[in-house]
Amino acid sequence: MSLSTPYSKLVLATAVAAVTFTTACKPKKAETVISGDAAQKVYVAPGKLDEVYLFASGGFSGQVAAYGLPSGRLLKVIPVFSQNPENGWGYSEETKAMLNTSHGFIPWDDAHHPQISKTDGSDDGRWLFINGNNTPRIARINLATFKTEEILEIPNSGGNHSSPYCTENTEYVVAGTRFSVPIEGNTDVPINTYKENFRGALSFVKVDPKEGHMNIAFQLLVPGVNYDLARSGKGASHGWMFFTCYNSEQANTLLEVNASQRDKDFIMAVNWKKAEEYLKQGKGKKTPTTYYHNNYDERTHSASSKVEKEVLTLDTRVLKDIVYFIPCPKSPHGADVSPDGESIVASGKLAAVIPVFSFKKMTDAIAKKTFESEFDKVPVIKYEAALAGEVQKPGLGPLHTEFDDKGYAYTSMFVSSEIVKWKVDTREVVDRIPTYYSIGHLCVVGGDNKKPYGKYAIALNKITKDRYLPTGPELTQSAQLFDITGEKMNLLLDFPTIGEPHYAQACPADVILKNQKKIFELSKNEHPYAVKNEKETKIVRNGKRVDVWMTAIRSHLAPDNIEGIKLGDEVYFHITNLEQDWDVPHGFAVKGAENAELLIMPGETQTIKWTPKSTGIFPFYCTDFCSALHQEMQGYARVSPANSTVALKSGIGETAPKNELAKN
Amino acid sequence: MKKSSRILVIVSAVLMLGAYFFPIWKISLEAPQYPEGLEMNILINNITGDVAKINGLNHYIGMKHIHAEDFIELKLLPYAVGLLAAFGLLTYWRNNQKLLYTWAVLLIIFGVVGAVDFYLWEYDYGHDLDPMAAIKVPGMSYQPPLFGYKQLLNFLAGSFPALGGWMVIGAISTVIGISIIELRTKKNNKHEKSNVNTIGHSNVGLQ
Ligand SMILES: [Cu+2]
């Protein structure tokens, strides 16, 4: 969680300031303000479907959760960067490769910002991208199957935080580094040579419009500061991308103090169309590096890793007019673009105003070279030249802004724990409502689209003291749902979330529903160990490796009797679910397996490796209650000593092995 | 034949060909855990729909698997329908009332034999159960309805003609109708002769 560390002390530091500040602009007391019809507005009757999907990151859980709104019901936890014993993600032989990185197998990450793919600036419901912050990665989840299909490692990065925001038509998703680090050549340098040796890398990841496959088109090498969040331009500002930067002091220790010295940090405006021009002119430089690219193939139900060896870089010290800085009050977090693409809202966490920049004024200033200085060879536009105006006294700790369909903006206030609603064109505050407590990001349904859906705002909170039954020192984290259809915002619902709901995106359910996949077609299963019917099931020994080609169907596994496994063998159970019926997965677990179980979807094949540690009879069974005879869906594997003469045999019913006595 | 009857004869013959293009019969199954329902469509030479799923479910009660290859009916049906349609064309071409009556009788026989065969087939599937089946309900058989709805354990089974079937039924009804009209016209013209009328009555009775 990137926010909590600097903030725990920040809260104390601003407490004194808050007293004087809030006399003029007093946030509401933290009491439950709820109107009478709230329950009715979130009640989704049994048998009825929710109106909206909410995709919330799990933060440090490394996963994504899908909720239904307005009910707040948890629908599914999608494993992305973290191993998940529930379904074998990251444990099964097919999915292990998804978690490969240049640092080895990394079964965890810090997943922050989900982004639904966009077409013409609106959510199209095809894919969900999310960043891995810790070991820089971007994942792509297919929203037809709610399955992670691709994970791309990002080289030259020290924390993938301003990521993976996508452009108007998902031409690119970006990966801006949080930590600048020494890159290219000698990276073993003293830390206090930050100013000389550390640089930032902003990666532009190209997305194939058909399959969604990602590859790093280019990296911009930019000044060594911290890059926090980003948003793409749209409409008027299509072709540009805006990143917030902090630590423009370029400090390398005790940033809490040393990176809070300057009155203003920056927004970096990136003209990616200009970068594309340079690429066309062959100005990109191929730089050696190593990073992993993992793909899960729906036809083989298997993932594979590819090692990439170079990346194309554009150095902004050399190539001009790609990037510009706009000064921005202290330590900005969000850089959010209004639906028309004209306003860029910056949230300076330590600032007393919310500056709103005008895209038109910014480009005019660039044309007229109204610069105040240069920072590491990047021109700094004059603050006033790009500014449309400031939202005065918005509250404490503005973090992130999203927009509705009626010309209003909603900004989350971390320190004063509230949402503030203001009018984009006049920048006047029109409403504020408390959140419980310490809101980070917020989400308006379609709030980063050209045409927001509006209707609901969701607060993603860090702290929930006194809101739920306690669960020891660690309490649940939560989201809160607000009705934003009226002039005043109304709290409708609190609901607990998995991990840290760092950020979320929401879109109308029908955008997702139309693509849903119900089964994997068995006839199209190209898994090398797939079995299309029970007659093809078999067991094969190859040295110490034993492969079991098994099928699952209501209500038996075939084969269900296996003999002839020897101590020291490595057994691979490859299980194909023969069902072709929606919502009939089968599970598979074997006694003493050191990894996890499997959950196999209809028509899918998945493999679990099992190394028995002793001789004897080992039961295996289906773990997903599938039918009235689910408890009967089981079998036995017999493990004999290494020197045993028991023949390798397997079967079911008539074909089960018979009377094979051990003769050792 | 009257001009209008002749036109209806050719229409009926063509209508029968619908059986080649559209399903003839549909069996549907609904249960709480299958809100979307399961369907089995009987085509002139095949059985389609959720047959695999239905087979999977039926194995609990020990019902035999349904495989289109196992039905001699599905091999004969294309010829039977073809011959009957051809007979209609012949009737049209010859413009002969006797041929029309013969055709009507053949169609009635076809309909009755079809229904009886379908019933027997359902009876066999519903009663000839594997004694090793997991679920045995004393006194329970699983014969689907010939026509209409019937509750079979947790499943509500429905059995109705499908588009192709309706086209054939429409053709048969029309041919019977024309036959009656033609018989009446004949009776009016020749008051003294009444022996043909009995055939007319029996037609109505069978219908
Ligand atoms: Cu099962």
Short mmCIF file of C-alpha atoms and ligand atoms in Angstrom, two decimals, chain A residues 586 622 624 626 630 633, ligand 1:
data_model
loop_
_atom_site.label_atom_id
_atom_site.label_comp_id
_atom_site.label_asym_id
_atom_site.label_seq_id
_atom_site.Cartn_x
_atom_site.Cartn_y
_atom_site.Cartn_z
CA HIS A 586 -15.02 -30.35 -10.82
CA CYS A 622 -13.59 -34.13 -6.27
CA ASP A 624 -16.40 -29.01 -5.80
CA CYS A 626 -21.10 -31.21 -8.23
CA HIS A 630 -20.42 -35.85 -5.30
CA MET A 633 -16.70 -38.99 -6.74
CU CU C 1 -17.42 -33.52 -8.77
#
